[in-house]
mmCIF file of C-alpha atoms in Angstrom:
data_model
loop_
_atom_site.group_PDB
_atom_site.id
_atom_site.type_symbol
_atom_site.label_atom_id
_atom_site.label_comp_id
_atom_site.label_asym_id
_atom_site.label_seq_id
_atom_site.Cartn_x
_atom_site.Cartn_y
_atom_site.Cartn_z
ATOM 1 C CA MET Q 28 0.000 0.000 0.000
ATOM 2 C CA ASP Q 29 1.223 3.467 -0.885
ATOM 3 C CA GLU Q 30 2.538 5.349 2.154
ATOM 4 C CA LYS Q 31 0.372 8.414 1.499
ATOM 5 C CA ILE Q 32 -2.768 6.220 1.483
ATOM 6 C CA PHE Q 33 -1.724 4.644 4.794
ATOM 7 C CA GLU Q 34 -1.118 8.086 6.285
ATOM 8 C CA PHE Q 35 -4.420 9.402 4.914
ATOM 9 C CA PHE Q 36 -6.548 6.665 6.493
ATOM 10 C CA THR Q 37 -4.640 6.534 9.790
ATOM 11 C CA ALA Q 38 -4.913 10.321 10.145
ATOM 12 C CA LEU Q 39 -8.621 10.120 9.309
ATOM 13 C CA LEU Q 40 -9.189 7.382 11.883
ATOM 14 C CA GLU Q 41 -7.300 9.248 14.607
ATOM 15 C CA ARG Q 42 -9.233 12.446 13.901
ATOM 16 C CA LEU Q 43 -12.579 10.639 13.995
ATOM 17 C CA SER Q 44 -12.028 8.214 16.859
ATOM 18 C CA GLY Q 45 -8.724 8.912 18.600
ATOM 19 C CA ILE Q 46 -7.397 5.494 17.603
ATOM 20 C CA SER Q 47 -3.778 5.643 16.501
ATOM 21 C CA TYR Q 48 -2.193 3.141 14.106
ATOM 22 C CA ALA Q 49 1.594 3.174 14.134
ATOM 23 C CA THR Q 50 3.800 2.391 11.162
ATOM 24 C CA GLY Q 51 4.029 -1.369 10.750
ATOM 25 C CA LYS Q 52 0.269 -1.844 10.586
ATOM 26 C CA GLU Q 53 0.084 -1.247 6.837
ATOM 27 C CA TYR Q 54 -0.963 -4.832 6.079
ATOM 28 C CA LEU Q 55 -3.774 -4.682 8.637
ATOM 29 C CA ILE Q 56 -5.084 -1.375 7.268
ATOM 30 C CA GLU Q 57 -4.811 -2.555 3.666
ATOM 31 C CA SER Q 58 -6.529 -5.914 4.204
ATOM 32 C CA ARG Q 59 -9.439 -4.421 6.182
ATOM 33 C CA LEU Q 60 -10.008 -1.496 3.845
ATOM 34 C CA ASN Q 61 -9.643 -3.620 0.711
ATOM 35 C CA GLU Q 62 -12.428 -5.801 2.066
ATOM 36 C CA LEU Q 63 -14.549 -2.719 2.748
ATOM 37 C CA ALA Q 64 -13.753 -1.262 -0.698
ATOM 38 C CA LEU Q 65 -14.877 -4.466 -2.451
ATOM 39 C CA SER Q 66 -18.099 -4.576 -0.421
ATOM 40 C CA LEU Q 67 -18.845 -0.993 -1.543
ATOM 41 C CA GLY Q 68 -18.224 -1.735 -5.224
ATOM 42 C CA TYR Q 69 -14.713 -0.329 -5.524
ATOM 43 C CA LYS Q 70 -11.852 -2.272 -7.136
ATOM 44 C CA ASP Q 71 -9.515 -1.854 -4.165
ATOM 45 C CA ILE Q 72 -8.336 0.515 -1.429
ATOM 46 C CA ASN Q 73 -6.683 2.801 -3.994
ATOM 47 C CA GLU Q 74 -9.986 3.400 -5.763
ATOM 48 C CA LEU Q 75 -11.710 4.003 -2.429
ATOM 49 C CA TYR Q 76 -9.010 6.514 -1.511
ATOM 50 C CA GLN Q 77 -9.310 8.358 -4.859
ATOM 51 C CA SER Q 78 -13.089 8.564 -4.478
ATOM 52 C CA ILE Q 79 -12.827 10.109 -0.998
ATOM 53 C CA VAL Q 80 -10.177 12.593 -2.111
ATOM 54 C CA LYS Q 81 -12.321 13.713 -5.061
ATOM 55 C CA ARG Q 82 -15.827 13.589 -3.623
ATOM 56 C CA GLY Q 83 -15.378 13.416 0.131
ATOM 57 C CA ALA Q 84 -17.028 10.887 2.453
ATOM 58 C CA ASP Q 85 -20.508 11.035 3.966
ATOM 59 C CA VAL Q 86 -21.311 10.003 7.546
ATOM 60 C CA LYS Q 87 -22.306 6.483 6.473
ATOM 61 C CA LEU Q 88 -18.960 5.858 4.769
ATOM 62 C CA LEU Q 89 -17.014 7.338 7.684
ATOM 63 C CA ASN Q 90 -18.859 4.994 10.067
ATOM 64 C CA GLU Q 91 -18.039 2.041 7.812
ATOM 65 C CA ILE Q 92 -14.343 3.002 7.820
ATOM 66 C CA ILE Q 93 -14.384 3.216 11.624
ATOM 67 C CA ASP Q 94 -16.120 -0.174 11.842
ATOM 68 C CA ALA Q 95 -13.531 -1.707 9.514
ATOM 69 C CA LEU Q 96 -10.521 -0.333 11.390
ATOM 70 C CA THR Q 97 -11.557 -0.738 15.033
ATOM 71 C CA THR Q 98 -10.651 -3.866 16.967
ATOM 72 C CA ASN Q 99 -13.659 -5.328 18.753
ATOM 73 C CA GLU Q 100 -12.150 -8.085 20.872
ATOM 74 C CA THR Q 101 -14.409 -8.896 23.816
ATOM 75 C CA TYR Q 102 -16.024 -11.755 25.658
ATOM 76 C CA PHE Q 103 -18.227 -12.501 28.647
ATOM 77 C CA PHE Q 104 -16.642 -11.986 32.104
ATOM 78 C CA ARG Q 105 -13.321 -11.067 30.503
ATOM 79 C CA ASP Q 106 -10.394 -11.621 32.932
ATOM 80 C CA HIS Q 107 -12.811 -13.015 35.568
ATOM 81 C CA HIS Q 108 -11.158 -11.313 38.575
ATOM 82 C CA PRO Q 109 -12.678 -7.822 38.122
ATOM 83 C CA PHE Q 110 -16.170 -9.304 37.937
ATOM 84 C CA GLU Q 111 -15.552 -11.335 41.073
ATOM 85 C CA THR Q 112 -14.433 -8.134 42.812
ATOM 86 C CA LEU Q 113 -17.560 -6.355 41.612
ATOM 87 C CA ARG Q 114 -19.639 -9.129 43.171
ATOM 88 C CA THR Q 115 -17.799 -9.412 46.474
ATOM 89 C CA HIS Q 116 -16.708 -5.835 47.200
ATOM 90 C CA ILE Q 117 -17.662 -3.041 44.807
ATOM 91 C CA PHE Q 118 -21.409 -3.593 44.440
ATOM 92 C CA PRO Q 119 -22.026 -4.268 48.160
ATOM 93 C CA GLU Q 120 -20.147 -1.049 48.956
ATOM 94 C CA LEU Q 121 -21.973 1.008 46.328
ATOM 95 C CA PHE Q 122 -25.423 -0.236 47.339
ATOM 96 C CA LYS Q 123 -24.656 0.690 50.932
ATOM 97 C CA LYS Q 124 -23.187 4.073 49.999
ATOM 98 C CA ARG Q 125 -26.131 5.001 47.732
ATOM 99 C CA GLU Q 126 -28.808 3.864 50.179
ATOM 100 C CA ALA Q 127 -30.252 7.381 50.490
ATOM 101 C CA GLU Q 128 -30.394 8.105 46.731
ATOM 102 C CA LYS Q 129 -31.245 4.507 45.810
ATOM 103 C CA ARG Q 130 -29.583 5.044 42.442
ATOM 104 C CA ILE Q 131 -26.448 3.558 40.889
ATOM 105 C CA ASN Q 132 -25.143 4.560 37.469
ATOM 106 C CA ILE Q 133 -22.762 2.270 35.590
ATOM 107 C CA TRP Q 134 -21.016 3.017 32.307
ATOM 108 C CA SER Q 135 -19.444 0.379 30.075
ATOM 109 C CA ALA Q 136 -17.345 2.507 27.710
ATOM 110 C CA ALA Q 137 -16.322 0.939 24.386
ATOM 111 C CA CYS Q 138 -18.670 -1.980 25.037
ATOM 112 C CA SER Q 139 -18.142 -3.557 21.598
ATOM 113 C CA THR Q 140 -20.782 -6.273 21.005
ATOM 114 C CA GLY Q 141 -22.237 -6.104 24.511
ATOM 115 C CA GLN Q 142 -20.649 -8.939 26.462
ATOM 116 C CA GLU Q 143 -19.256 -6.654 29.173
ATOM 117 C CA PRO Q 144 -22.463 -4.767 30.097
ATOM 118 C CA TYR Q 145 -24.477 -7.971 29.886
ATOM 119 C CA SER Q 146 -21.978 -9.663 32.233
ATOM 120 C CA ILE Q 147 -22.552 -6.847 34.742
ATOM 121 C CA ALA Q 148 -26.323 -7.157 34.365
ATOM 122 C CA MET Q 149 -26.173 -10.902 35.017
ATOM 123 C CA ILE Q 150 -24.131 -10.372 38.204
ATOM 124 C CA LEU Q 151 -26.744 -7.905 39.438
ATOM 125 C CA LEU Q 152 -29.639 -10.236 38.629
ATOM 126 C CA GLU Q 153 -27.912 -13.237 40.136
ATOM 127 C CA HIS Q 154 -26.506 -11.755 43.343
ATOM 128 C CA PHE Q 155 -28.350 -8.495 44.043
ATOM 129 C CA PRO Q 156 -31.967 -9.056 42.969
ATOM 130 C CA ARG Q 157 -33.472 -7.442 46.067
ATOM 131 C CA TYR Q 158 -31.625 -4.189 45.369
ATOM 132 C CA LEU Q 159 -32.961 -4.150 41.830
ATOM 133 C CA GLN Q 160 -36.456 -4.007 43.333
ATOM 134 C CA THR Q 161 -35.808 -0.793 45.249
ATOM 135 C CA TYR Q 162 -32.855 0.918 43.506
ATOM 136 C CA LYS Q 163 -32.726 2.514 40.069
ATOM 137 C CA VAL Q 164 -29.719 0.765 38.540
ATOM 138 C CA SER Q 165 -28.715 2.082 35.137
ATOM 139 C CA ILE Q 166 -26.126 0.438 32.852
ATOM 140 C CA LEU Q 167 -25.117 2.652 29.940
ATOM 141 C CA ALA Q 168 -23.140 0.823 27.249
ATOM 142 C CA THR Q 169 -21.469 2.894 24.534
ATOM 143 C CA ASP Q 170 -19.309 2.275 21.504
ATOM 144 C CA ILE Q 171 -18.177 4.158 18.423
ATOM 145 C CA SER Q 172 -19.086 1.257 16.121
ATOM 146 C CA LYS Q 173 -22.672 1.268 14.832
ATOM 147 C CA LYS Q 174 -22.249 -2.317 13.641
ATOM 148 C CA CYS Q 175 -21.167 -3.536 17.093
ATOM 149 C CA LEU Q 176 -24.022 -1.735 18.817
ATOM 150 C CA GLU Q 177 -26.594 -3.263 16.474
ATOM 151 C CA LYS Q 178 -25.346 -6.720 17.400
ATOM 152 C CA ALA Q 179 -25.206 -5.845 21.106
ATOM 153 C CA GLU Q 180 -28.788 -4.585 21.150
ATOM 154 C CA LYS Q 181 -30.017 -7.807 19.569
ATOM 155 C CA GLY Q 182 -28.298 -9.869 22.262
ATOM 156 C CA ILE Q 183 -27.772 -12.854 19.956
ATOM 157 C CA TYR Q 184 -24.489 -14.777 20.123
ATOM 158 C CA ASN Q 185 -23.010 -17.775 18.344
ATOM 159 C CA GLN Q 186 -21.520 -20.829 20.005
ATOM 160 C CA ILE Q 187 -17.941 -19.538 19.865
ATOM 161 C CA GLU Q 188 -18.953 -16.284 21.595
ATOM 162 C CA ILE Q 189 -20.921 -18.191 24.227
ATOM 163 C CA ASN Q 190 -17.998 -20.527 24.928
ATOM 164 C CA ARG Q 191 -15.674 -17.598 25.693
ATOM 165 C CA GLY Q 192 -15.897 -16.835 29.397
ATOM 166 C CA LEU Q 193 -19.574 -17.516 30.118
ATOM 167 C CA PRO Q 194 -20.088 -19.845 33.119
ATOM 168 C CA ILE Q 195 -22.455 -22.724 32.417
ATOM 169 C CA ALA Q 196 -24.786 -21.659 35.248
ATOM 170 C CA TYR Q 197 -25.316 -18.274 33.584
ATOM 171 C CA LEU Q 198 -25.771 -19.875 30.170
ATOM 172 C CA VAL Q 199 -28.531 -22.137 31.473
ATOM 173 C CA LYS Q 200 -30.285 -19.383 33.412
ATOM 174 C CA TYR Q 201 -29.973 -16.360 31.125
ATOM 175 C CA PHE Q 202 -29.855 -17.697 27.551
ATOM 176 C CA LYS Q 203 -32.135 -19.627 25.221
ATOM 177 C CA GLN Q 204 -30.830 -21.575 22.261
ATOM 178 C CA ASP Q 205 -32.356 -21.449 18.809
ATOM 179 C CA GLY Q 206 -30.388 -23.452 16.290
ATOM 180 C CA ALA Q 207 -26.805 -22.188 16.142
ATOM 181 C CA HIS Q 208 -27.560 -19.051 18.128
ATOM 182 C CA TRP Q 209 -28.129 -18.125 21.760
ATOM 183 C CA TYR Q 210 -30.539 -15.352 22.768
ATOM 184 C CA ILE Q 211 -29.949 -13.443 25.983
ATOM 185 C CA ASP Q 212 -32.877 -13.175 28.393
ATOM 186 C CA GLU Q 213 -35.027 -10.039 28.254
ATOM 187 C CA ARG Q 214 -34.439 -9.517 31.984
ATOM 188 C CA VAL Q 215 -30.765 -8.963 31.209
ATOM 189 C CA LYS Q 216 -31.430 -6.774 28.173
ATOM 190 C CA ARG Q 217 -33.767 -4.510 30.112
ATOM 191 C CA LEU Q 218 -30.963 -3.466 32.475
ATOM 192 C CA VAL Q 219 -28.739 -2.160 29.663
ATOM 193 C CA ARG Q 220 -29.215 0.756 27.318
ATOM 194 C CA PHE Q 221 -26.913 1.209 24.334
ATOM 195 C CA GLN Q 222 -25.761 4.480 22.808
ATOM 196 C CA LYS Q 223 -23.380 5.349 19.981
ATOM 197 C CA LEU Q 224 -20.617 7.471 21.454
ATOM 198 C CA ASN Q 225 -17.130 8.553 20.482
ATOM 199 C CA LEU Q 226 -15.018 8.601 23.657
ATOM 200 C CA LEU Q 227 -13.477 11.867 22.478
ATOM 201 C CA GLU Q 228 -16.923 13.464 22.866
ATOM 202 C CA SER Q 229 -17.975 11.937 26.197
ATOM 203 C CA SER Q 230 -17.575 15.180 28.133
ATOM 204 C CA MET Q 231 -19.925 16.920 25.679
ATOM 205 C CA LYS Q 232 -22.457 14.141 25.151
ATOM 206 C CA LEU Q 233 -22.910 12.643 28.642
ATOM 207 C CA TYR Q 234 -24.737 14.674 31.257
ATOM 208 C CA GLU Q 235 -24.976 12.149 34.096
ATOM 209 C CA LYS Q 236 -22.259 11.015 36.495
ATOM 210 C CA PHE Q 237 -21.368 7.434 37.259
ATOM 211 C CA ASP Q 238 -20.576 5.284 40.290
ATOM 212 C CA LEU Q 239 -18.712 2.712 38.211
ATOM 213 C CA ILE Q 240 -16.969 3.213 34.859
ATOM 214 C CA LEU Q 241 -15.398 0.369 32.898
ATOM 215 C CA CYS Q 242 -13.063 1.413 30.078
ATOM 216 C CA ARG Q 243 -11.003 -1.676 29.354
ATOM 217 C CA TYR Q 244 -8.446 -2.381 26.635
ATOM 218 C CA VAL Q 245 -9.270 0.853 24.808
ATOM 219 C CA LEU Q 246 -6.555 3.275 25.920
ATOM 220 C CA ILE Q 247 -3.882 1.074 24.336
ATOM 221 C CA TYR Q 248 -5.111 2.219 20.907
ATOM 222 C CA PHE Q 249 -4.760 5.940 21.675
ATOM 223 C CA SER Q 250 -1.818 8.302 21.443
ATOM 224 C CA GLU Q 251 -0.511 9.648 24.771
ATOM 225 C CA GLU Q 252 -2.220 12.999 24.247
ATOM 226 C CA ILE Q 253 -5.625 11.472 23.488
ATOM 227 C CA LYS Q 254 -5.224 8.915 26.261
ATOM 228 C CA LYS Q 255 -4.752 11.750 28.730
ATOM 229 C CA LYS Q 256 -7.828 13.611 27.437
ATOM 230 C CA VAL Q 257 -10.000 10.489 27.677
ATOM 231 C CA LEU Q 258 -8.812 9.741 31.226
ATOM 232 C CA ILE Q 259 -9.562 13.301 32.346
ATOM 233 C CA ASP Q 260 -13.062 13.047 30.873
ATOM 234 C CA LEU Q 261 -13.667 9.669 32.508
ATOM 235 C CA TRP Q 262 -12.502 10.958 35.880
ATOM 236 C CA ASN Q 263 -14.703 14.051 35.654
ATOM 237 C CA LEU Q 264 -17.710 11.836 34.924
ATOM 238 C CA LEU Q 265 -17.097 9.684 38.011
ATOM 239 C CA ASN Q 266 -18.996 10.368 41.226
ATOM 240 C CA PRO Q 267 -17.029 10.786 44.490
ATOM 241 C CA GLY Q 268 -16.711 7.328 46.001
ATOM 242 C CA GLY Q 269 -17.007 5.775 42.535
ATOM 243 C CA TYR Q 270 -14.672 3.336 40.797
ATOM 244 C CA LEU Q 271 -12.863 3.288 37.457
ATOM 245 C CA LEU Q 272 -11.790 -0.048 35.985
ATOM 246 C CA LEU Q 273 -9.221 -0.221 33.183
ATOM 247 C CA GLY Q 274 -7.820 -3.247 31.377
ATOM 248 C CA ALA Q 275 -5.476 -5.519 33.306
ATOM 249 C CA THR Q 276 -2.447 -4.229 31.366
ATOM 250 C CA GLU Q 277 -3.471 -0.561 31.359
ATOM 251 C CA ILE Q 278 -2.073 2.069 33.734
ATOM 252 C CA PRO Q 279 -3.390 5.661 33.926
ATOM 253 C CA THR Q 280 -0.999 8.089 32.252
ATOM 254 C CA VAL Q 281 -2.351 10.944 34.349
ATOM 255 C CA SER Q 282 -3.080 11.069 38.065
ATOM 256 C CA PHE Q 283 -5.565 13.138 40.051
ATOM 257 C CA PRO Q 284 -5.405 14.465 43.637
ATOM 258 C CA ASP Q 285 -8.542 12.510 44.539
ATOM 259 C CA MET Q 286 -7.450 9.250 42.865
ATOM 260 C CA GLU Q 287 -6.489 6.216 44.921
ATOM 261 C CA LYS Q 288 -5.336 2.938 43.433
ATOM 262 C CA LYS Q 289 -6.948 -0.027 45.140
ATOM 263 C CA LEU Q 290 -6.008 -3.685 44.816
ATOM 264 C CA ILE Q 291 -9.190 -5.530 45.775
ATOM 265 C CA GLY Q 292 -8.940 -9.280 45.589
ATOM 266 C CA LYS Q 293 -6.954 -9.840 42.405
ATOM 267 C CA ALA Q 294 -8.192 -6.779 40.534
ATOM 268 C CA VAL Q 295 -6.986 -3.165 40.427
ATOM 269 C CA PHE Q 296 -9.564 -0.374 40.587
ATOM 270 C CA TYR Q 297 -9.124 3.391 40.791
ATOM 271 C CA ARG Q 298 -11.360 4.983 43.397
ATOM 272 C CA LYS Q 299 -12.379 8.624 43.485
ATOM 273 C CA LYS Q 300 -12.082 9.847 47.058
ATOM 274 C CA ASP Q 301 -15.180 11.083 48.809
ATOM 275 C CA LYS Q 302 -15.519 14.833 49.176
#
């Protein structure tokens, strides 16, 4: 692939989504965009590039480019330990702390095809059903990919997706099989609302604050400057006493006076100190 085409699409992707592709990813960019170009009736990535340069790109095409170039690796109860900590420590603490308001807001940022927010919903249904009767528990799940969100909202998964991380007890209780597909229970779906959101715009588009924010395995795709901006926005959207969960390999590149790192069980959370 011509270097100027690689630079054009990587610059476009970073401007639209914050995701940064370093040199060395040319093959990945070329293979994904060639596939997209063919599906849109172009001969190859070069023809797609020429068309955009001459005529520009509408919102639909820009969304399709983002979908093609974003990595959407996810699965149910990914890493296991954070979800165990949510069950044993975080949720009991939050329900106690929010007893007066009787409201808990949760945000699954970059939720991909929905396995993470649905995992949270299943924990709540399984272990905290009495609180769901008296508290308003909201799980907001956002992603930049329209394609991923459409799949997430349907709540339909194939056997490979079901086999990745989902305990058999949850499969039996919260899914129904129909042929080669598994449909998640409506009780689980009702706890989650999905919204298309670019993380670069979260401070402008989200008006509520959260008691728990999960933003896992996303920051690794951002440049240092954008990573810092996203972390600042996430922290500002967190309630005092709330928790931020990053990916197991991710470390905040910016610290805050009211941030405390907490190792709870085998998982690391970042807690915002109470005022």
